[in-house]
Coordinates of C-alpha atoms and ligand atoms in Angstrom, one line a residue:
X5 CA 87.5 173.0 -14.2
X6 CA 88.7 171.2 -17.3
X7 CA 85.8 169.1 -18.7
X8 CA 83.1 167.3 -16.8
X9 CA 83.6 165.6 -13.5
X10 CA 84.5 161.9 -13.6
X11 CA 81.2 160.5 -12.6
X12 CA 79.7 162.0 -15.8
X13 CA 82.1 160.2 -18.1
X14 CA 80.7 156.6 -18.2
X15 CA 77.9 154.6 -19.7
X16 CA 77.1 153.2 -16.3
X17 CA 78.5 152.4 -12.8
X18 CA 77.9 148.7 -13.3
X19 CA 78.4 146.3 -16.2
X20 CA 75.5 144.8 -18.1
X21 CA 76.4 141.8 -20.1
X22 CA 74.2 139.3 -21.9
X23 CA 75.9 136.4 -23.5
X24 CA 79.5 136.8 -24.6
X25 CA 80.7 136.8 -27.2
X26 CA 77.5 138.0 -28.8
X27 CA 76.6 137.4 -32.5
X28 CA 78.2 140.6 -33.8
X29 CA 81.4 140.0 -31.8
X30 CA 81.5 136.5 -33.1
X31 CA 81.1 137.6 -36.7
X32 CA 83.9 140.2 -36.4
X33 CA 86.2 137.8 -34.6
X34 CA 85.7 135.2 -37.3
X35 CA 86.3 137.8 -40.0
X36 CA 89.4 139.0 -38.2
X37 CA 90.8 135.4 -38.0
X38 CA 90.4 135.2 -41.8
X39 CA 92.1 138.5 -42.8
X40 CA 94.2 139.8 -39.9
X41 CA 97.7 138.8 -38.9
X42 CA 98.3 135.5 -37.0
X43 CA 100.2 137.7 -34.5
X44 CA 96.8 139.1 -33.2
X45 CA 96.7 138.2 -29.5
X46 CA 94.4 140.0 -27.2
X47 CA 91.1 138.6 -28.5
X48 CA 92.4 135.1 -27.8
X49 CA 91.9 135.8 -24.1
X50 CA 89.0 138.3 -24.3
X51 CA 87.0 137.3 -27.4
X52 CA 85.1 140.5 -28.1
X53 CA 84.8 143.2 -30.8
X54 CA 84.5 146.7 -29.3
X55 CA 82.2 149.4 -30.7
X56 CA 82.7 152.4 -28.5
X57 CA 83.9 153.5 -25.1
X58 CA 83.1 156.1 -22.4
X59 CA 85.2 156.8 -19.3
X60 CA 86.0 153.5 -17.6
X61 CA 83.3 151.6 -19.6
X62 CA 83.4 149.8 -23.0
X63 CA 80.6 148.8 -25.2
X64 CA 81.0 145.8 -27.5
X65 CA 79.5 145.2 -30.9
X66 CA 76.4 143.6 -29.3
X67 CA 75.7 146.4 -26.8
X68 CA 77.2 144.7 -23.8
X69 CA 78.7 147.2 -21.3
X70 CA 81.9 146.3 -19.5
X71 CA 83.9 147.8 -16.8
X72 CA 87.3 148.3 -18.3
X73 CA 90.1 147.4 -15.9
X74 CA 92.9 147.4 -18.4
X75 CA 92.3 150.6 -20.4
X76 CA 94.0 149.5 -23.6
X77 CA 96.9 148.4 -21.5
X78 CA 97.5 151.6 -19.7
X79 CA 96.6 154.0 -22.5
X80 CA 93.2 155.4 -21.4
X81 CA 94.3 157.1 -18.2
X82 CA 91.6 159.8 -18.6
X83 CA 89.1 157.3 -19.9
X84 CA 87.6 156.5 -23.3
X85 CA 86.4 159.5 -25.3
X86 CA 87.2 162.0 -22.6
X87 CA 85.2 165.0 -23.8
X88 CA 87.8 167.6 -22.7
X89 CA 90.6 165.7 -24.5
X90 CA 88.5 164.9 -27.6
X91 CA 87.3 168.5 -28.1
X92 CA 90.9 169.7 -28.4
X93 CA 92.0 166.8 -30.6
X94 CA 89.0 167.3 -33.0
X95 CA 89.8 171.0 -33.4
X96 CA 93.5 170.2 -34.0
X97 CA 92.7 167.5 -36.6
X98 CA 90.7 170.1 -38.6
X99 CA 93.7 172.5 -38.5
X100 CA 96.9 170.6 -38.9
X101 CA 98.1 167.1 -38.0
X102 CA 101.7 166.7 -39.1
X103 CA 104.6 169.2 -39.0
X104 CA 107.7 166.9 -38.7
X105 CA 109.5 168.9 -36.0
X106 CA 108.5 172.5 -37.0
X107 CA 107.2 174.3 -33.9
X108 CA 103.5 174.5 -33.2
X109 CA 101.8 175.9 -30.1
X110 CA 100.7 172.4 -28.9
X111 CA 104.2 170.9 -29.3
X112 CA 105.9 173.6 -27.3
X113 CA 103.0 173.7 -24.7
X114 CA 103.3 169.9 -24.2
X115 CA 107.1 170.1 -23.8
X116 CA 106.7 172.8 -21.2
X117 CA 104.0 170.9 -19.4
X118 CA 106.2 167.7 -19.3
X119 CA 109.0 169.7 -17.9
X120 CA 106.6 171.1 -15.2
X121 CA 105.6 167.6 -14.1
X122 CA 109.0 166.0 -14.6
X123 CA 110.4 164.4 -11.4
X124 CA 112.9 166.0 -9.1
X125 CA 115.8 167.9 -10.7
X126 CA 114.6 167.1 -14.2
X127 CA 111.9 169.7 -13.8
X128 CA 113.4 173.0 -15.1
X129 CA 116.3 171.2 -16.6
X130 CA 114.9 168.9 -19.3
X131 CA 114.7 168.4 -23.0
X132 CA 112.2 166.2 -24.9
X133 CA 112.7 164.3 -28.1
X134 CA 109.7 163.0 -30.0
X135 CA 110.4 160.1 -32.3
X136 CA 108.2 157.4 -33.7
X137 CA 104.8 156.9 -32.2
X138 CA 105.1 153.8 -30.0
X139 CA 106.8 153.2 -26.7
X140 CA 109.5 151.1 -28.3
X141 CA 110.5 154.1 -30.4
X142 CA 111.1 156.1 -27.2
X143 CA 113.2 153.2 -25.8
X144 CA 115.3 153.1 -29.0
X145 CA 115.9 156.9 -28.6
X146 CA 117.0 156.4 -25.0
X147 CA 119.5 153.7 -26.0
X148 CA 120.9 155.9 -28.8
X149 CA 121.1 158.9 -26.4
X150 CA 122.9 156.9 -23.8
X151 CA 125.4 155.6 -26.3
X152 CA 125.9 158.9 -28.0
X153 CA 126.6 160.7 -24.8
X154 CA 128.9 158.1 -23.2
X155 CA 130.6 156.7 -26.2
X156 CA 129.9 153.3 -24.7
X157 CA 127.8 150.4 -26.1
X158 CA 127.1 148.1 -23.2
X159 CA 123.6 148.2 -21.7
X160 CA 122.6 147.0 -18.3
X161 CA 119.0 145.9 -18.0
X162 CA 117.0 143.7 -15.7
X163 CA 115.4 140.2 -15.6
X164 CA 111.7 140.1 -15.8
X165 CA 111.7 143.3 -17.8
X166 CA 109.7 144.5 -20.9
X167 CA 110.8 147.4 -23.1
X168 CA 109.3 146.8 -26.4
X169 CA 109.3 145.0 -29.7
X170 CA 111.9 146.7 -31.9
X171 CA 115.4 145.4 -32.0
X172 CA 117.1 147.6 -29.4
X173 CA 114.1 147.5 -27.1
X174 CA 113.9 143.7 -27.4
X175 CA 117.6 143.5 -26.6
X176 CA 117.1 145.0 -23.2
X177 CA 113.8 143.0 -22.7
X178 CA 114.4 139.8 -20.8
X179 CA 111.7 137.5 -22.3
X180 CA 113.8 134.8 -24.0
X181 CA 111.0 133.3 -26.1
X182 CA 110.0 136.7 -27.5
X183 CA 113.6 137.4 -28.6
X184 CA 114.9 134.0 -29.6
X185 CA 113.9 134.0 -33.3
X186 CA 115.7 137.3 -33.9
X187 CA 118.9 136.8 -32.0
X188 CA 121.6 138.1 -32.0
X189 CA 120.2 141.5 -31.3
X190 CA 122.3 144.3 -29.7
X191 CA 125.5 142.6 -28.8
X192 CA 126.4 143.9 -25.3
X193 CA 123.5 143.6 -23.0
X194 CA 123.6 142.1 -19.5
X195 CA 120.5 141.4 -17.4
X196 CA 120.8 141.8 -13.6
X197 CA 118.2 140.5 -11.1
X198 CA 115.3 142.8 -10.4
X199 CA 114.4 142.6 -6.7
X200 CA 111.3 140.4 -6.5
X201 CA 111.0 139.3 -2.9
X202 CA 107.9 137.2 -3.4
X203 CA 109.3 135.1 -6.2
X204 CA 112.8 135.0 -4.8
X205 CA 111.6 134.0 -1.3
X206 CA 113.9 136.6 0.2
X207 CA 113.1 139.5 2.5
X208 CA 112.9 142.8 0.7
X209 CA 116.2 144.1 2.1
X210 CA 118.1 140.9 1.1
X211 CA 116.5 141.1 -2.3
X212 CA 117.6 144.7 -2.9
X213 CA 121.1 143.9 -1.6
X214 CA 121.5 140.9 -3.9
X215 CA 120.3 142.9 -7.0
X216 CA 122.5 145.9 -6.3
X217 CA 125.6 143.7 -5.6
X218 CA 125.0 142.1 -9.0
X219 CA 124.7 145.5 -10.8
X220 CA 127.8 146.8 -9.1
X221 CA 129.8 143.7 -10.0
X222 CA 128.7 143.7 -13.7
X223 CA 129.7 147.4 -14.0
X224 CA 132.7 147.7 -11.7
X225 CA 134.4 144.4 -11.3
X226 CA 137.3 143.7 -13.7
X227 CA 135.7 140.4 -14.7
X228 CA 132.1 141.8 -14.4
X229 CA 131.3 141.2 -18.1
X230 CA 130.1 144.5 -19.5
X231 CA 133.2 146.0 -21.2
X232 CA 132.0 149.4 -22.1
X233 CA 128.8 150.3 -20.4
X234 CA 126.6 153.1 -21.8
X235 CA 123.7 153.1 -19.3
X236 CA 121.3 151.4 -16.9
X237 CA 117.8 150.8 -18.1
X238 CA 115.0 149.9 -15.7
X239 CA 111.3 150.1 -15.2
X240 CA 110.8 151.8 -11.9
X241 CA 107.9 149.4 -11.4
X242 CA 107.9 146.4 -13.7
X243 CA 104.7 146.1 -15.7
X244 CA 104.6 143.1 -18.0
X245 CA 106.8 141.3 -15.5
X246 CA 103.9 141.2 -13.0
X247 CA 103.4 144.7 -11.4
X248 CA 106.6 144.2 -9.4
X249 CA 107.2 147.1 -7.1
X250 CA 110.8 147.1 -6.0
X251 CA 111.5 147.6 -2.3
X252 CA 112.9 150.9 -1.0
X253 CA 116.5 151.4 -1.7
X254 CA 116.8 149.7 -5.0
X255 CA 116.3 152.7 -7.3
X256 CA 118.4 154.8 -5.0
X257 CA 121.1 152.1 -5.2
X258 CA 121.0 152.2 -9.0
X259 CA 121.2 156.0 -8.8
X260 CA 124.4 155.8 -6.7
X261 CA 126.0 153.2 -9.0
X262 CA 125.2 155.2 -12.1
X263 CA 126.6 158.4 -10.5
X264 CA 129.8 156.6 -9.3
X265 CA 130.4 155.3 -12.8
X266 CA 129.2 158.4 -14.8
X267 CA 126.5 156.4 -16.5
X268 CA 123.0 157.7 -17.4
X269 CA 120.2 156.1 -15.4
X270 CA 117.2 155.5 -17.7
X271 CA 113.8 154.9 -16.3
X272 CA 111.2 153.4 -18.6
X273 CA 108.0 155.0 -17.5
X274 CA 105.9 153.9 -20.5
X275 CA 103.5 151.7 -18.5
X276 CA 103.6 153.4 -15.0
X277 CA 103.9 157.0 -16.0
X278 CA 101.3 159.7 -16.7
X279 CA 99.6 159.3 -13.3
X280 CA 99.0 155.6 -13.4
X281 CA 100.4 154.9 -9.9
X282 CA 99.0 158.0 -8.1
X283 CA 102.2 160.0 -8.9
X284 CA 103.0 161.4 -12.3
X285 CA 105.9 159.0 -12.6
X286 CA 106.7 155.7 -10.9
X287 CA 110.1 157.0 -9.8
X288 CA 108.4 159.6 -7.6
X289 CA 107.3 156.9 -5.2
X290 CA 111.0 156.3 -4.5
X291 CA 112.2 159.9 -4.7
X292 CA 114.8 159.0 -7.3
X293 CA 115.4 161.1 -10.4
X294 CA 116.6 159.4 -13.6
X295 CA 118.8 161.1 -16.2
X296 CA 116.5 159.9 -19.0
X297 CA 112.9 158.7 -19.0
X298 CA 110.7 157.2 -21.7
X299 CA 107.0 157.7 -21.9
X300 CA 104.2 156.7 -24.3
X301 CA 100.9 154.8 -23.9
X302 CA 98.8 157.4 -22.0
X303 CA 100.8 160.3 -23.4
X304 CA 98.6 160.7 -26.5
X305 CA 95.6 161.5 -24.3
X306 CA 92.8 159.6 -26.0
X307 CA 94.6 156.7 -27.4
X308 CA 96.6 158.5 -30.0
X309 CA 100.1 157.1 -30.5
X310 CA 102.7 159.4 -29.2
X311 CA 106.0 158.6 -27.4
X312 CA 108.7 160.8 -26.0
X313 CA 112.1 160.6 -24.3
X314 CA 112.7 163.3 -21.7
X315 CA 116.3 163.8 -20.6
X316 CA 118.4 166.2 -18.6
X317 CA 119.7 169.2 -20.4
X318 CA 123.4 168.2 -20.1
X319 CA 122.7 165.2 -22.3
X320 CA 121.3 167.4 -25.1
X321 CA 124.3 166.8 -27.4
X322 CA 122.8 165.5 -30.6
X323 CA 123.3 167.7 -33.6
X324 CA 120.4 168.5 -35.9
X325 CA 119.0 165.4 -37.4
X326 CA 121.1 163.0 -35.3
X327 CA 117.9 161.4 -34.1
X328 CA 115.3 161.5 -36.8
X329 CA 112.1 160.1 -38.3
X330 CA 109.2 161.3 -40.3
X331 CA 106.9 161.3 -37.3
X332 CA 108.5 163.4 -34.7
X333 CA 105.2 164.0 -32.8
X334 CA 101.7 164.0 -34.1
X335 CA 100.1 167.4 -33.4
X336 CA 96.6 166.2 -32.4
X337 CA 98.2 163.6 -30.1
X338 CA 100.2 166.4 -28.5
X339 CA 97.0 168.3 -27.9
X340 CA 95.6 165.1 -26.5
X341 CA 98.5 164.7 -24.1
X342 CA 98.4 168.2 -22.9
X343 CA 94.7 168.1 -22.3
X344 CA 95.0 164.7 -20.5
X345 CA 97.5 166.2 -18.1
X346 CA 95.2 169.2 -17.6
X347 CA 92.3 167.0 -16.9
X348 CA 94.2 164.9 -14.4
X349 CA 95.4 168.0 -12.6
X350 CA 92.0 169.7 -12.6
X351 CA 90.2 166.7 -11.2
X352 CA 92.9 165.6 -8.7
X353 CA 93.2 162.3 -10.3
X354 CA 96.5 161.5 -8.8
X355 CA 95.0 161.5 -5.3
X356 CA 91.9 159.7 -6.6
X357 CA 94.1 157.0 -8.2
X358 CA 95.9 156.6 -4.9
X359 CA 92.7 156.2 -2.9
X360 CA 90.8 154.0 -5.4
X361 CA 93.8 151.8 -5.9
X362 CA 94.1 151.3 -2.2
X363 CA 90.4 150.4 -2.1
X364 CA 90.9 147.7 -4.7
X365 CA 94.1 146.3 -3.1
X366 CA 92.5 146.2 0.3
X367 CA 89.5 144.2 -1.0
X368 CA 91.8 141.8 -2.7
X369 CA 93.9 141.4 0.4
X370 CA 90.7 140.5 2.3
X371 CA 90.1 137.9 -0.4
X372 CA 93.7 136.6 0.1
X373 CA 93.2 136.0 3.8
X374 CA 91.5 132.7 3.4
X375 CA 93.0 131.8 0.1
X376 CA 96.5 130.5 0.1
X377 CA 96.5 130.6 -3.7
X378 CA 96.5 134.4 -3.7
X379 CA 100.1 134.8 -2.8
X380 CA 100.5 138.5 -3.0
X381 CA 98.6 141.7 -3.8
X382 CA 100.8 144.6 -4.7
X383 CA 101.1 147.8 -6.7
X384 CA 100.7 151.5 -6.4
X385 CA 97.8 153.7 -7.3
X386 CA 95.7 152.2 -10.1
X387 CA 98.4 149.7 -11.0
X388 CA 97.5 146.5 -9.2
X389 CA 98.9 143.0 -9.3
X390 CA 97.6 139.9 -7.7
X391 CA 99.9 136.9 -7.9
X392 CA 98.6 133.3 -7.8
X393 CA 100.4 130.2 -6.8
X394 CA 99.3 126.5 -6.6
X395 CA 99.4 124.2 -3.6
X396 CA 103.1 123.6 -4.2
X397 CA 103.8 127.3 -4.3
X398 CA 104.4 127.3 -8.0
X399 CA 103.0 129.9 -10.4
X400 CA 99.4 129.2 -11.2
X401 CA 98.7 130.4 -14.7
X402 CA 95.6 128.2 -15.1
X403 CA 93.9 129.9 -12.3
X404 CA 94.6 133.4 -13.6
X405 CA 93.2 132.4 -16.9
X406 CA 90.1 131.1 -15.2
X407 CA 89.7 134.3 -13.2
X408 CA 90.1 136.4 -16.4
X409 CA 87.4 134.3 -18.1
X410 CA 85.0 134.6 -15.1
X411 CA 85.5 138.4 -15.1
X412 CA 84.9 138.6 -18.8
X413 CA 81.7 136.6 -18.6
X414 CA 80.5 138.9 -15.7
X415 CA 81.4 142.2 -17.4
X416 CA 84.8 143.1 -16.0
X417 CA 87.8 143.2 -18.3
X418 CA 91.1 142.4 -16.6
X419 CA 94.5 141.5 -18.0
X420 CA 97.3 139.3 -16.9
X421 CA 101.1 139.7 -16.5
X422 CA 104.2 138.0 -15.1
X423 CA 106.9 135.8 -16.6
X424 CA 104.7 132.8 -15.7
X425 CA 101.4 134.6 -16.6
X426 CA 100.3 134.0 -13.1
X427 CA 99.5 137.6 -12.1
X428 CA 96.1 139.3 -12.6
X429 CA 97.0 142.9 -13.6
X430 CA 94.6 145.8 -13.2
X431 CA 95.2 149.1 -14.8
X432 CA 91.8 150.8 -15.1
X433 CA 91.4 154.4 -16.2
X434 CA 92.2 156.9 -13.4
X435 CA 88.6 158.2 -13.9
X436 CA 87.2 154.9 -12.5
X437 CA 84.7 155.9 -9.8
X438 CA 84.7 154.5 -6.3
X439 CA 81.4 152.7 -7.1
X440 CA 82.9 151.2 -10.3
X441 CA 85.9 150.1 -8.3
X442 CA 83.7 148.5 -5.7
X443 CA 81.5 146.7 -8.2
X444 CA 84.5 145.6 -10.4
X445 CA 86.5 144.3 -7.5
X446 CA 83.6 142.4 -6.1
X447 CA 83.4 140.5 -9.5
X448 CA 87.1 139.8 -9.3
X449 CA 86.7 138.6 -5.7
X450 CA 83.9 136.3 -6.8
X451 CA 86.1 135.0 -9.6
X452 CA 88.8 134.3 -7.0
X453 CA 86.3 132.5 -4.8
X454 CA 84.8 130.6 -7.7
X455 CA 88.2 129.3 -8.8
X456 CA 89.6 128.6 -5.3
X457 CA 88.1 125.1 -5.0
X458 CA 89.5 123.9 -8.3
X459 CA 92.9 125.3 -7.5
X460 CA 93.3 123.8 -4.0
X461 CA 91.0 120.8 -4.2
Ligands
PLP525 C1 107.6 149.4 -19.7 C2 107.3 149.3 -21.2 N1 108.2 149.8 -22.0 C3 108.1 149.8 -23.4 C4 106.9 149.3 -23.9 C5 106.7 149.2 -25.4 O1 105.7 150.2 -25.7 P1 105.0 150.0 -27.1 O2 104.2 148.7 -27.0 O3 104.1 151.2 -27.3 O4 106.0 149.9 -28.2 C6 105.9 148.8 -23.0 C7 104.6 148.2 -23.6 O5 103.9 147.5 -22.9 C8 106.1 148.8 -21.7 O6 105.2 148.4 -20.8

């Protein structure tokens, strides 16, 4: 057994919160506002300064203990300070941390392990390139790889998507406000609709058909708009867009269109990969294998920055140095990633995430029964979205903010998502216990009840 069982990882099974923010958090937040960048964002919604973490629990600078239902936005899949992961990382830090792309045991072990757990026909037939440390870097690599192999330059991406903050990744991202100050970005990018039955008001089948018709038209019709396509870029389940799980048939349809047109199909697994959804990769819920996939976030094991792009061997056409960077993988982060995968395997955390995720969704669906404002509860594994609408059926951002605030005051940290910020997004560590899930979801259900009257008065 790799490391201790999950119930030994946490400070507690329940939160214990005095007043928030406490005096130490207030002091640090004030200091931050004087010295840090004006781009700092997270503490605006959750005004706290953190001191330490264990498993699915976080302690702030005043000793308050929170249940962490956002896990550094999908980074701490094996929990904070996982002892099995930390042990290996500590040892590696004392030995060697940076080797550009010279071989080390951890590098090669991680590459082999990623090949082992790669989806479908990628397993046994993959290569991995490590670039810069963040997810956006992996997306940049995937764009370059697609262009390099096809000789094309047009990129097909999707509405409601998020792929990162660097220029190429921003180009395929759909958030207009986020990109506007920097436009023009990459020249030839077209965004097709992503099937989103709840917001479109269509049934799932019609939603898929509409999206695929658009993709096909953009790529295949003489006046489709994308002159020289290089690839199709998609999140198998959209994260920032609001935990949007596409209906059956969509990813397979993209696979077919990509094959018909000899284009690489690129899945961005940065948020949903590494076991988050109860499978190693989001694509496995749909049994569709991409040609290229990006990964980051939980890949570094204990929050160390590491990203990678895994692709089928036939696309391995770069010459030495054709994709480069000083940081081509941080060795302690590689140990972290390897140990995180071993911990997940050894403790059956994929099955656990499936069961506990269903437990959370089922409680939230109960809450939705007599609450017309809770329009839809969705997701897979420990990736949960709850979308709120007002009486007119329009997105209800204010209510989601109020729910987040209530949860924060009662010791549960949740995050938001969606193009209208009207989705409560839960992505707790996979080591969340059933008891923690129950306690945390009860707080969220209380928050939903406490905000219902205001919303539908
Ligand atoms: C699907 C997806 N792709 C790419 C990124 C960018 O990753 P990073 O913020 O590490 O650059 C994110 C970040 O949230 C993401 O969710």
